[in-house]
């Protein structure tokens, strides 16, 4: 690990941090979902949030130490995104956590070690802050770490007392700041000066719990919660002026700029701001949708919709007229998939949601913007010409009624009205808007006594009006039930007919809440049951595709295929037994798989996530290394042995403490009540689980591992199939083998040898092709010798070669430099559409003039929207804008002549 890294990518910074703490006995855990268990917050807003129950003493941790890279979203400062250097809606927080283990002294020592010895920060560039009353932390920094007193600042509660929200775990903290200008001295240090200082690491000493009255009580154990901002670290280590120009975000900005036909670096501040907003928001959006948040008008769904609409709006501001969000999303997905594979797995869902929301909002924009422009013009006209104008000349605002009309009639968000009005120098009467909103609620209540039900918002208020859902699905595949509530896209209805959906958007769904249900709701990694809801005589039939549990209500998502469904109807709810059998087989197989992993690989292995669907299963587990092929085979054989032995399931509901005392396995981070459901296959597996399972392992039939791979640092993934899904898997494999055999005209058993032979032929052909490419590049470059100019005793060749790949271009540059001796060669090419390659080769004499090929070519490549670098004598860079290559080469020639002449 380098003590003075020249450049670290965002991915490298993340991995270095996690590996540092893994080496210090911290368990690497995957990022939790952006949808938190904590009911006090809408989204995961901090790295510590998944551990809040542990800090409160409500849950016993499986590990004493943990480290994570947690994805987070905050929108409280959304108006500052793109306008400041470091405000974001989406960000990653690197953290190390101690649950009643080490405390201040060790946390501070490791914080200093990773900052100075691993990431290579000079102590002269660091300043620390402590809570004003925390003499203990002050003394550790001063006496044990050796930080000068002048560079330890005491700050008040607003700055250095950390809270996760109005209530919850809290405590004093100590922050480490990077000083960009230590030459300014230690006198009058102002940590609020963000042109000089950036806080990058926050060490929280979790000692208290704050209740709703603001009272502090000591926690059962002293804990450590730290947060190192990945975006901020990337800014510092990559030496860019703001977080947006790091490799974590800037490629997204470049994609948006290319679509708009603008260059970020040469744009005005307004355009840069819009590009930054797009770059930031699209990251938030892809992760929210990947975590199965859907756009709506309430709760976190509204946050998602608002972010998408801001992306579209800022796209319009920089000249993008059509749909573009899926294109920038592709770049964002490519940047994130190595750390968060679910964004690639959910790519289709992400793009479908974006396309749908963008299309709908573009229509809204066209209508709403036109009306808003007319309203703004009316305000100014009234102020200029009418002495009796209702608008205040000192504080001109769009009226609350006008803003509400835009919202209610045209679906134009209040925030967007405020944003556009603000650009024109006007405010919005928000109080008047809220008054009109309340009037509408009153009118709706008087006109129609229905319950205001929303799918993705809180359903607690329904408890007074409807009965919570009773789940019968462990023992009953069918149940007679009452329709308690009906919704379409989150809006409450008294009745919904099949023909209403036929003329509506094909993606429109009906959501049904029943008082009883046999349908298992998506939970614990297991997908929901499928089936149907129908009445006597089948005059009403609803096809149920998904079920989600919100609070104590099971929400059935489906389509009405026939008839009209009404609130209060008595219906029959029936699951699809074939789908249930598949899910049961795969879920029980995950339990057997975990038991086999513990037995064969390591008893300390623990679950890090899972997926149980009808056609396959996926099991993520914490393991520092890849499994060997022999281990994978042994695991598969062990699971199949247990299946063949026909172990009967024993299902019990026990007190949590008793279940754990018996040895039941609990998933780390999972929330459990005082009583838990235990699935026990005696002498094989015992786990706490609310899912559906087979009654005997023999019902699974057979188990087959498809793949084993790493998905994150310290986390492995096994994908497998079992039960009835095995036949689907074998049929597919058989079809593929038959197709290959027909194509290659060989028997199935001869396929490996045939493929090996073809691979060998292909490698030989590729080598021949590469040789020809190099020879062609050399032939083209040799003709450039006659164009060499002599400047200050040095020969210079700057030229563009057509259709030469990067490696051949590099070979050509080295050959030309060898032939001219003392001098500089800069060659550029466009090997394929949308790609630019530039190579610089400098002789030692040119290096002595202060020119280094790496820095030189990197700066030149920026003209083409790219970058790069390398050694002082030879370096290569790339870009995307081929039209700018002549300009880049012209700039290179000019700079070489200036420097060498």
mmCIF file of N, CA, C and O in Angstrom, residues 610-671:
data_model
loop_
_atom_site.group_PDB
_atom_site.id
_atom_site.type_symbol
_atom_site.label_atom_id
_atom_site.label_comp_id
_atom_site.label_asym_id
_atom_site.label_seq_id
_atom_site.Cartn_x
_atom_site.Cartn_y
_atom_site.Cartn_z
ATOM 1 N N UNK A 610 -29.642 -12.350 0.529
ATOM 2 C CA UNK A 610 -30.128 -13.508 -0.212
ATOM 3 C C UNK A 610 -31.280 -13.108 -1.112
ATOM 4 O O UNK A 610 -31.895 -12.057 -0.934
ATOM 5 N N UNK A 611 -31.545 -13.961 -2.071
ATOM 6 C CA UNK A 611 -32.716 -13.823 -2.933
ATOM 7 C C UNK A 611 -33.291 -15.211 -3.140
ATOM 8 O O UNK A 611 -32.581 -16.144 -3.519
ATOM 9 N N UNK A 612 -34.577 -15.347 -2.858
ATOM 10 C CA UNK A 612 -35.284 -16.599 -3.103
ATOM 11 C C UNK A 612 -36.402 -16.307 -4.088
ATOM 12 O O UNK A 612 -37.348 -15.601 -3.768
ATOM 13 N N UNK A 613 -36.269 -16.809 -5.308
ATOM 14 C CA UNK A 613 -37.302 -16.600 -6.315
ATOM 15 C C UNK A 613 -37.818 -17.957 -6.769
ATOM 16 O O UNK A 613 -37.455 -18.994 -6.226
ATOM 17 N N UNK A 614 -38.689 -17.945 -7.762
ATOM 18 C CA UNK A 614 -39.278 -19.199 -8.218
ATOM 19 C C UNK A 614 -38.310 -20.019 -9.063
ATOM 20 O O UNK A 614 -38.407 -21.251 -9.100
ATOM 21 N N UNK A 615 -37.389 -19.353 -9.736
ATOM 22 C CA UNK A 615 -36.522 -20.075 -10.675
ATOM 23 C C UNK A 615 -35.097 -20.258 -10.182
ATOM 24 O O UNK A 615 -34.321 -21.007 -10.776
ATOM 25 N N UNK A 616 -34.713 -19.609 -9.076
ATOM 26 C CA UNK A 616 -33.327 -19.722 -8.628
ATOM 27 C C UNK A 616 -33.209 -19.194 -7.206
ATOM 28 O O UNK A 616 -34.160 -18.633 -6.634
ATOM 29 N N UNK A 617 -32.026 -19.353 -6.641
ATOM 30 C CA UNK A 617 -31.721 -18.764 -5.345
ATOM 31 C C UNK A 617 -30.344 -18.118 -5.410
ATOM 32 O O UNK A 617 -29.486 -18.509 -6.215
ATOM 33 N N UNK A 618 -30.169 -17.119 -4.591
ATOM 34 C CA UNK A 618 -28.880 -16.420 -4.515
ATOM 35 C C UNK A 618 -28.543 -16.242 -3.041
ATOM 36 O O UNK A 618 -29.400 -15.829 -2.256
ATOM 37 N N UNK A 619 -27.307 -16.546 -2.687
ATOM 38 C CA UNK A 619 -26.901 -16.463 -1.289
ATOM 39 C C UNK A 619 -25.576 -15.725 -1.197
ATOM 40 O O UNK A 619 -24.565 -16.175 -1.748
ATOM 41 N N UNK A 620 -25.570 -14.570 -0.532
ATOM 42 C CA UNK A 620 -24.354 -13.791 -0.309
ATOM 43 C C UNK A 620 -23.837 -14.091 1.095
ATOM 44 O O UNK A 620 -24.618 -14.173 2.059
ATOM 45 N N UNK A 621 -22.529 -14.224 1.230
ATOM 46 C CA UNK A 621 -21.962 -14.558 2.532
ATOM 47 C C UNK A 621 -20.601 -13.894 2.693
ATOM 48 O O UNK A 621 -19.901 -13.596 1.718
ATOM 49 N N UNK A 622 -20.246 -13.642 3.935
ATOM 50 C CA UNK A 622 -18.975 -12.997 4.249
ATOM 51 C C UNK A 622 -17.860 -14.038 4.236
ATOM 52 O O UNK A 622 -17.892 -15.012 4.993
ATOM 53 N N UNK A 623 -16.897 -13.818 3.351
ATOM 54 C CA UNK A 623 -15.767 -14.737 3.225
ATOM 55 C C UNK A 623 -14.617 -13.974 2.565
ATOM 56 O O UNK A 623 -14.822 -13.331 1.531
ATOM 57 N N UNK A 624 -13.424 -14.011 3.138
ATOM 58 C CA UNK A 624 -12.328 -13.197 2.600
ATOM 59 C C UNK A 624 -11.681 -13.739 1.340
ATOM 60 O O UNK A 624 -10.810 -13.104 0.762
ATOM 61 N N UNK A 625 -12.095 -14.942 0.899
ATOM 62 C CA UNK A 625 -11.432 -15.553 -0.257
ATOM 63 C C UNK A 625 -12.447 -16.280 -1.133
ATOM 64 O O UNK A 625 -13.576 -16.561 -0.723
ATOM 65 N N UNK A 626 -12.013 -16.582 -2.350
ATOM 66 C CA UNK A 626 -12.859 -17.368 -3.245
ATOM 67 C C UNK A 626 -12.843 -18.832 -2.805
ATOM 68 O O UNK A 626 -11.850 -19.322 -2.250
ATOM 69 N N UNK A 627 -13.947 -19.519 -3.036
ATOM 70 C CA UNK A 627 -13.983 -20.942 -2.743
ATOM 71 C C UNK A 627 -13.253 -21.707 -3.843
ATOM 72 O O UNK A 627 -13.248 -21.292 -5.002
ATOM 73 N N UNK A 628 -12.656 -22.810 -3.483
ATOM 74 C CA UNK A 628 -12.016 -23.651 -4.488
ATOM 75 C C UNK A 628 -13.087 -24.474 -5.205
ATOM 76 O O UNK A 628 -14.205 -24.664 -4.701
ATOM 77 N N UNK A 629 -12.734 -24.997 -6.371
ATOM 78 C CA UNK A 629 -13.667 -25.842 -7.118
ATOM 79 C C UNK A 629 -14.039 -27.080 -6.302
ATOM 80 O O UNK A 629 -15.189 -27.547 -6.331
ATOM 81 N N UNK A 630 -13.068 -27.609 -5.553
ATOM 82 C CA UNK A 630 -13.336 -28.783 -4.714
ATOM 83 C C UNK A 630 -14.333 -28.443 -3.615
ATOM 84 O O UNK A 630 -15.231 -29.256 -3.308
ATOM 85 N N UNK A 631 -14.193 -27.263 -3.009
ATOM 86 C CA UNK A 631 -15.123 -26.868 -1.946
ATOM 87 C C UNK A 631 -16.540 -26.695 -2.494
ATOM 88 O O UNK A 631 -17.516 -27.110 -1.850
ATOM 89 N N UNK A 632 -16.651 -26.072 -3.673
ATOM 90 C CA UNK A 632 -17.967 -25.891 -4.280
ATOM 91 C C UNK A 632 -18.631 -27.245 -4.523
ATOM 92 O O UNK A 632 -19.818 -27.443 -4.238
ATOM 93 N N UNK A 633 -17.838 -28.202 -5.031
ATOM 94 C CA UNK A 633 -18.381 -29.537 -5.285
ATOM 95 C C UNK A 633 -18.800 -30.213 -3.983
ATOM 96 O O UNK A 633 -19.863 -30.846 -3.901
ATOM 97 N N UNK A 634 -17.984 -30.074 -2.944
ATOM 98 C CA UNK A 634 -18.307 -30.681 -1.649
ATOM 99 C C UNK A 634 -19.584 -30.078 -1.065
ATOM 100 O O UNK A 634 -20.419 -30.800 -0.485
ATOM 101 N N UNK A 635 -19.746 -28.772 -1.208
ATOM 102 C CA UNK A 635 -20.944 -28.105 -0.695
ATOM 103 C C UNK A 635 -22.185 -28.629 -1.408
ATOM 104 O O UNK A 635 -23.197 -28.956 -0.778
ATOM 105 N N UNK A 636 -22.099 -28.702 -2.728
ATOM 106 C CA UNK A 636 -23.230 -29.205 -3.506
ATOM 107 C C UNK A 636 -23.569 -30.639 -3.107
ATOM 108 O O UNK A 636 -24.756 -30.984 -2.930
ATOM 109 N N UNK A 637 -22.549 -31.472 -2.952
ATOM 110 C CA UNK A 637 -22.786 -32.861 -2.571
ATOM 111 C C UNK A 637 -23.387 -32.963 -1.176
ATOM 112 O O UNK A 637 -24.269 -33.801 -0.917
ATOM 113 N N UNK A 638 -22.919 -32.109 -0.248
ATOM 114 C CA UNK A 638 -23.446 -32.146 1.111
ATOM 115 C C UNK A 638 -24.929 -31.764 1.150
ATOM 116 O O UNK A 638 -25.734 -32.421 1.817
ATOM 117 N N UNK A 639 -25.291 -30.704 0.415
ATOM 118 C CA UNK A 639 -26.693 -30.291 0.375
ATOM 119 C C UNK A 639 -27.553 -31.410 -0.205
ATOM 120 O O UNK A 639 -28.631 -31.728 0.328
ATOM 121 N N UNK A 640 -27.103 -32.042 -1.275
ATOM 122 C CA UNK A 640 -27.882 -33.129 -1.881
ATOM 123 C C UNK A 640 -27.966 -34.353 -0.967
ATOM 124 O O UNK A 640 -28.974 -35.085 -0.987
ATOM 125 N N UNK A 641 -26.922 -34.572 -0.171
ATOM 126 C CA UNK A 641 -26.979 -35.665 0.808
ATOM 127 C C UNK A 641 -28.073 -35.409 1.832
ATOM 128 O O UNK A 641 -28.863 -36.302 2.167
ATOM 129 N N UNK A 642 -28.121 -34.174 2.361
ATOM 130 C CA UNK A 642 -29.165 -33.833 3.340
ATOM 131 C C UNK A 642 -30.559 -33.937 2.717
ATOM 132 O O UNK A 642 -31.510 -34.333 3.384
ATOM 133 N N UNK A 643 -30.670 -33.567 1.434
ATOM 134 C CA UNK A 643 -31.963 -33.680 0.745
ATOM 135 C C UNK A 643 -32.381 -35.149 0.675
ATOM 136 O O UNK A 643 -33.521 -35.520 0.990
ATOM 137 N N UNK A 644 -31.450 -36.006 0.292
ATOM 138 C CA UNK A 644 -31.752 -37.429 0.148
ATOM 139 C C UNK A 644 -32.060 -38.091 1.484
ATOM 140 O O UNK A 644 -32.805 -39.091 1.544
ATOM 141 N N UNK A 645 -31.491 -37.577 2.566
ATOM 142 C CA UNK A 645 -31.729 -38.159 3.896
ATOM 143 C C UNK A 645 -33.118 -37.854 4.439
ATOM 144 O O UNK A 645 -33.501 -38.390 5.479
ATOM 145 N N UNK A 646 -33.858 -36.964 3.750
ATOM 146 C CA UNK A 646 -35.265 -36.677 4.098
ATOM 147 C C UNK A 646 -35.419 -36.214 5.550
ATOM 148 O O UNK A 646 -36.104 -36.836 6.357
ATOM 149 N N UNK A 647 -34.794 -35.094 5.859
ATOM 150 C CA UNK A 647 -34.930 -34.513 7.196
ATOM 151 C C UNK A 647 -36.243 -33.748 7.297
ATOM 152 O O UNK A 647 -36.537 -32.872 6.469
ATOM 153 N N UNK A 648 -37.037 -34.046 8.297
ATOM 154 C CA UNK A 648 -38.320 -33.370 8.495
ATOM 155 C C UNK A 648 -38.097 -32.021 9.169
ATOM 156 O O UNK A 648 -37.217 -31.858 10.029
ATOM 157 N N UNK A 649 -38.911 -31.029 8.780
ATOM 158 C CA UNK A 649 -38.814 -29.691 9.357
ATOM 159 C C UNK A 649 -39.556 -29.631 10.683
ATOM 160 O O UNK A 649 -40.635 -30.222 10.840
ATOM 161 N N UNK A 650 -38.984 -28.886 11.615
ATOM 162 C CA UNK A 650 -39.640 -28.620 12.883
ATOM 163 C C UNK A 650 -39.762 -27.102 13.012
ATOM 164 O O UNK A 650 -38.749 -26.398 13.073
ATOM 165 N N UNK A 651 -40.982 -26.611 13.000
ATOM 166 C CA UNK A 651 -41.223 -25.166 13.030
ATOM 167 C C UNK A 651 -41.789 -24.785 14.387
ATOM 168 O O UNK A 651 -42.808 -25.342 14.829
ATOM 169 N N UNK A 652 -41.142 -23.828 15.056
ATOM 170 C CA UNK A 652 -41.585 -23.363 16.367
ATOM 171 C C UNK A 652 -41.518 -21.848 16.443
ATOM 172 O O UNK A 652 -40.705 -21.222 15.760
ATOM 173 N N UNK A 653 -42.351 -21.283 17.301
ATOM 174 C CA UNK A 653 -42.263 -19.870 17.653
ATOM 175 C C UNK A 653 -41.750 -19.802 19.074
ATOM 176 O O UNK A 653 -42.398 -20.315 20.009
ATOM 177 N N UNK A 654 -40.579 -19.187 19.257
ATOM 178 C CA UNK A 654 -39.900 -19.189 20.553
ATOM 179 C C UNK A 654 -39.491 -17.780 20.958
ATOM 180 O O UNK A 654 -39.344 -16.897 20.095
ATOM 181 N N UNK A 655 -39.263 -17.544 22.246
ATOM 182 C CA UNK A 655 -38.640 -16.287 22.662
ATOM 183 C C UNK A 655 -37.268 -16.161 22.008
ATOM 184 O O UNK A 655 -36.559 -17.173 21.844
ATOM 185 N N UNK A 656 -36.900 -14.958 21.631
ATOM 186 C CA UNK A 656 -35.648 -14.737 20.914
ATOM 187 C C UNK A 656 -34.452 -15.300 21.675
ATOM 188 O O UNK A 656 -33.594 -15.976 21.098
ATOM 189 N N UNK A 657 -34.389 -15.032 22.982
ATOM 190 C CA UNK A 657 -33.245 -15.493 23.773
ATOM 191 C C UNK A 657 -33.151 -17.014 23.773
ATOM 192 O O UNK A 657 -32.053 -17.588 23.670
ATOM 193 N N UNK A 658 -34.295 -17.702 23.886
ATOM 194 C CA UNK A 658 -34.284 -19.161 23.892
ATOM 195 C C UNK A 658 -33.836 -19.713 22.536
ATOM 196 O O UNK A 658 -33.079 -20.686 22.468
ATOM 197 N N UNK A 659 -34.335 -19.091 21.449
ATOM 198 C CA UNK A 659 -33.955 -19.550 20.111
ATOM 199 C C UNK A 659 -32.449 -19.443 19.913
ATOM 200 O O UNK A 659 -31.810 -20.367 19.382
ATOM 201 N N UNK A 660 -31.873 -18.329 20.351
ATOM 202 C CA UNK A 660 -30.427 -18.152 20.194
ATOM 203 C C UNK A 660 -29.665 -19.122 21.088
ATOM 204 O O UNK A 660 -28.610 -19.634 20.702
ATOM 205 N N UNK A 661 -30.204 -19.363 22.294
ATOM 206 C CA UNK A 661 -29.545 -20.295 23.207
ATOM 207 C C UNK A 661 -29.509 -21.705 22.625
ATOM 208 O O UNK A 661 -28.572 -22.465 22.858
ATOM 209 N N UNK A 662 -30.524 -22.059 21.838
ATOM 210 C CA UNK A 662 -30.551 -23.379 21.206
ATOM 211 C C UNK A 662 -29.609 -23.473 20.009
ATOM 212 O O UNK A 662 -29.384 -24.557 19.464
ATOM 213 N N UNK A 663 -29.078 -22.301 19.585
ATOM 214 C CA UNK A 663 -28.136 -22.308 18.470
ATOM 215 C C UNK A 663 -28.718 -21.873 17.148
ATOM 216 O O UNK A 663 -28.085 -22.043 16.095
ATOM 217 N N UNK A 664 -29.918 -21.289 17.160
ATOM 218 C CA UNK A 664 -30.519 -20.814 15.909
ATOM 219 C C UNK A 664 -29.688 -19.691 15.324
ATOM 220 O O UNK A 664 -29.238 -18.790 16.030
ATOM 221 N N UNK A 665 -29.478 -19.743 14.013
ATOM 222 C CA UNK A 665 -28.677 -18.733 13.318
ATOM 223 C C UNK A 665 -29.544 -17.526 13.006
ATOM 224 O O UNK A 665 -30.635 -17.655 12.423
ATOM 225 N N UNK A 666 -29.075 -16.336 13.380
ATOM 226 C CA UNK A 666 -29.767 -15.084 13.074
ATOM 227 C C UNK A 666 -28.954 -14.316 12.057
ATOM 228 O O UNK A 666 -27.722 -14.337 12.086
ATOM 229 N N UNK A 667 -29.625 -13.633 11.161
ATOM 230 C CA UNK A 667 -28.922 -12.844 10.150
ATOM 231 C C UNK A 667 -28.503 -11.521 10.755
ATOM 232 O O UNK A 667 -29.321 -10.811 11.345
ATOM 233 N N UNK A 668 -27.218 -11.173 10.637
ATOM 234 C CA UNK A 668 -26.716 -9.917 11.186
ATOM 235 C C UNK A 668 -27.434 -8.734 10.549
ATOM 236 O O UNK A 668 -27.591 -8.659 9.344
ATOM 237 N N UNK A 669 -27.890 -7.800 11.384
ATOM 238 C CA UNK A 669 -28.566 -6.613 10.883
ATOM 239 C C UNK A 669 -30.062 -6.782 10.730
ATOM 240 O O UNK A 669 -30.779 -5.814 10.537
ATOM 241 N N UNK A 670 -30.568 -8.041 10.842
ATOM 242 C CA UNK A 670 -31.995 -8.272 10.698
ATOM 243 C C UNK A 670 -32.698 -7.871 11.992
ATOM 244 O O UNK A 670 -32.180 -8.023 13.096
ATOM 245 N N UNK A 671 -33.918 -7.359 11.864
ATOM 246 C CA UNK A 671 -34.683 -6.914 13.022
ATOM 247 C C UNK A 671 -35.585 -8.052 13.488
ATOM 248 O O UNK A 671 -36.369 -8.589 12.725
#
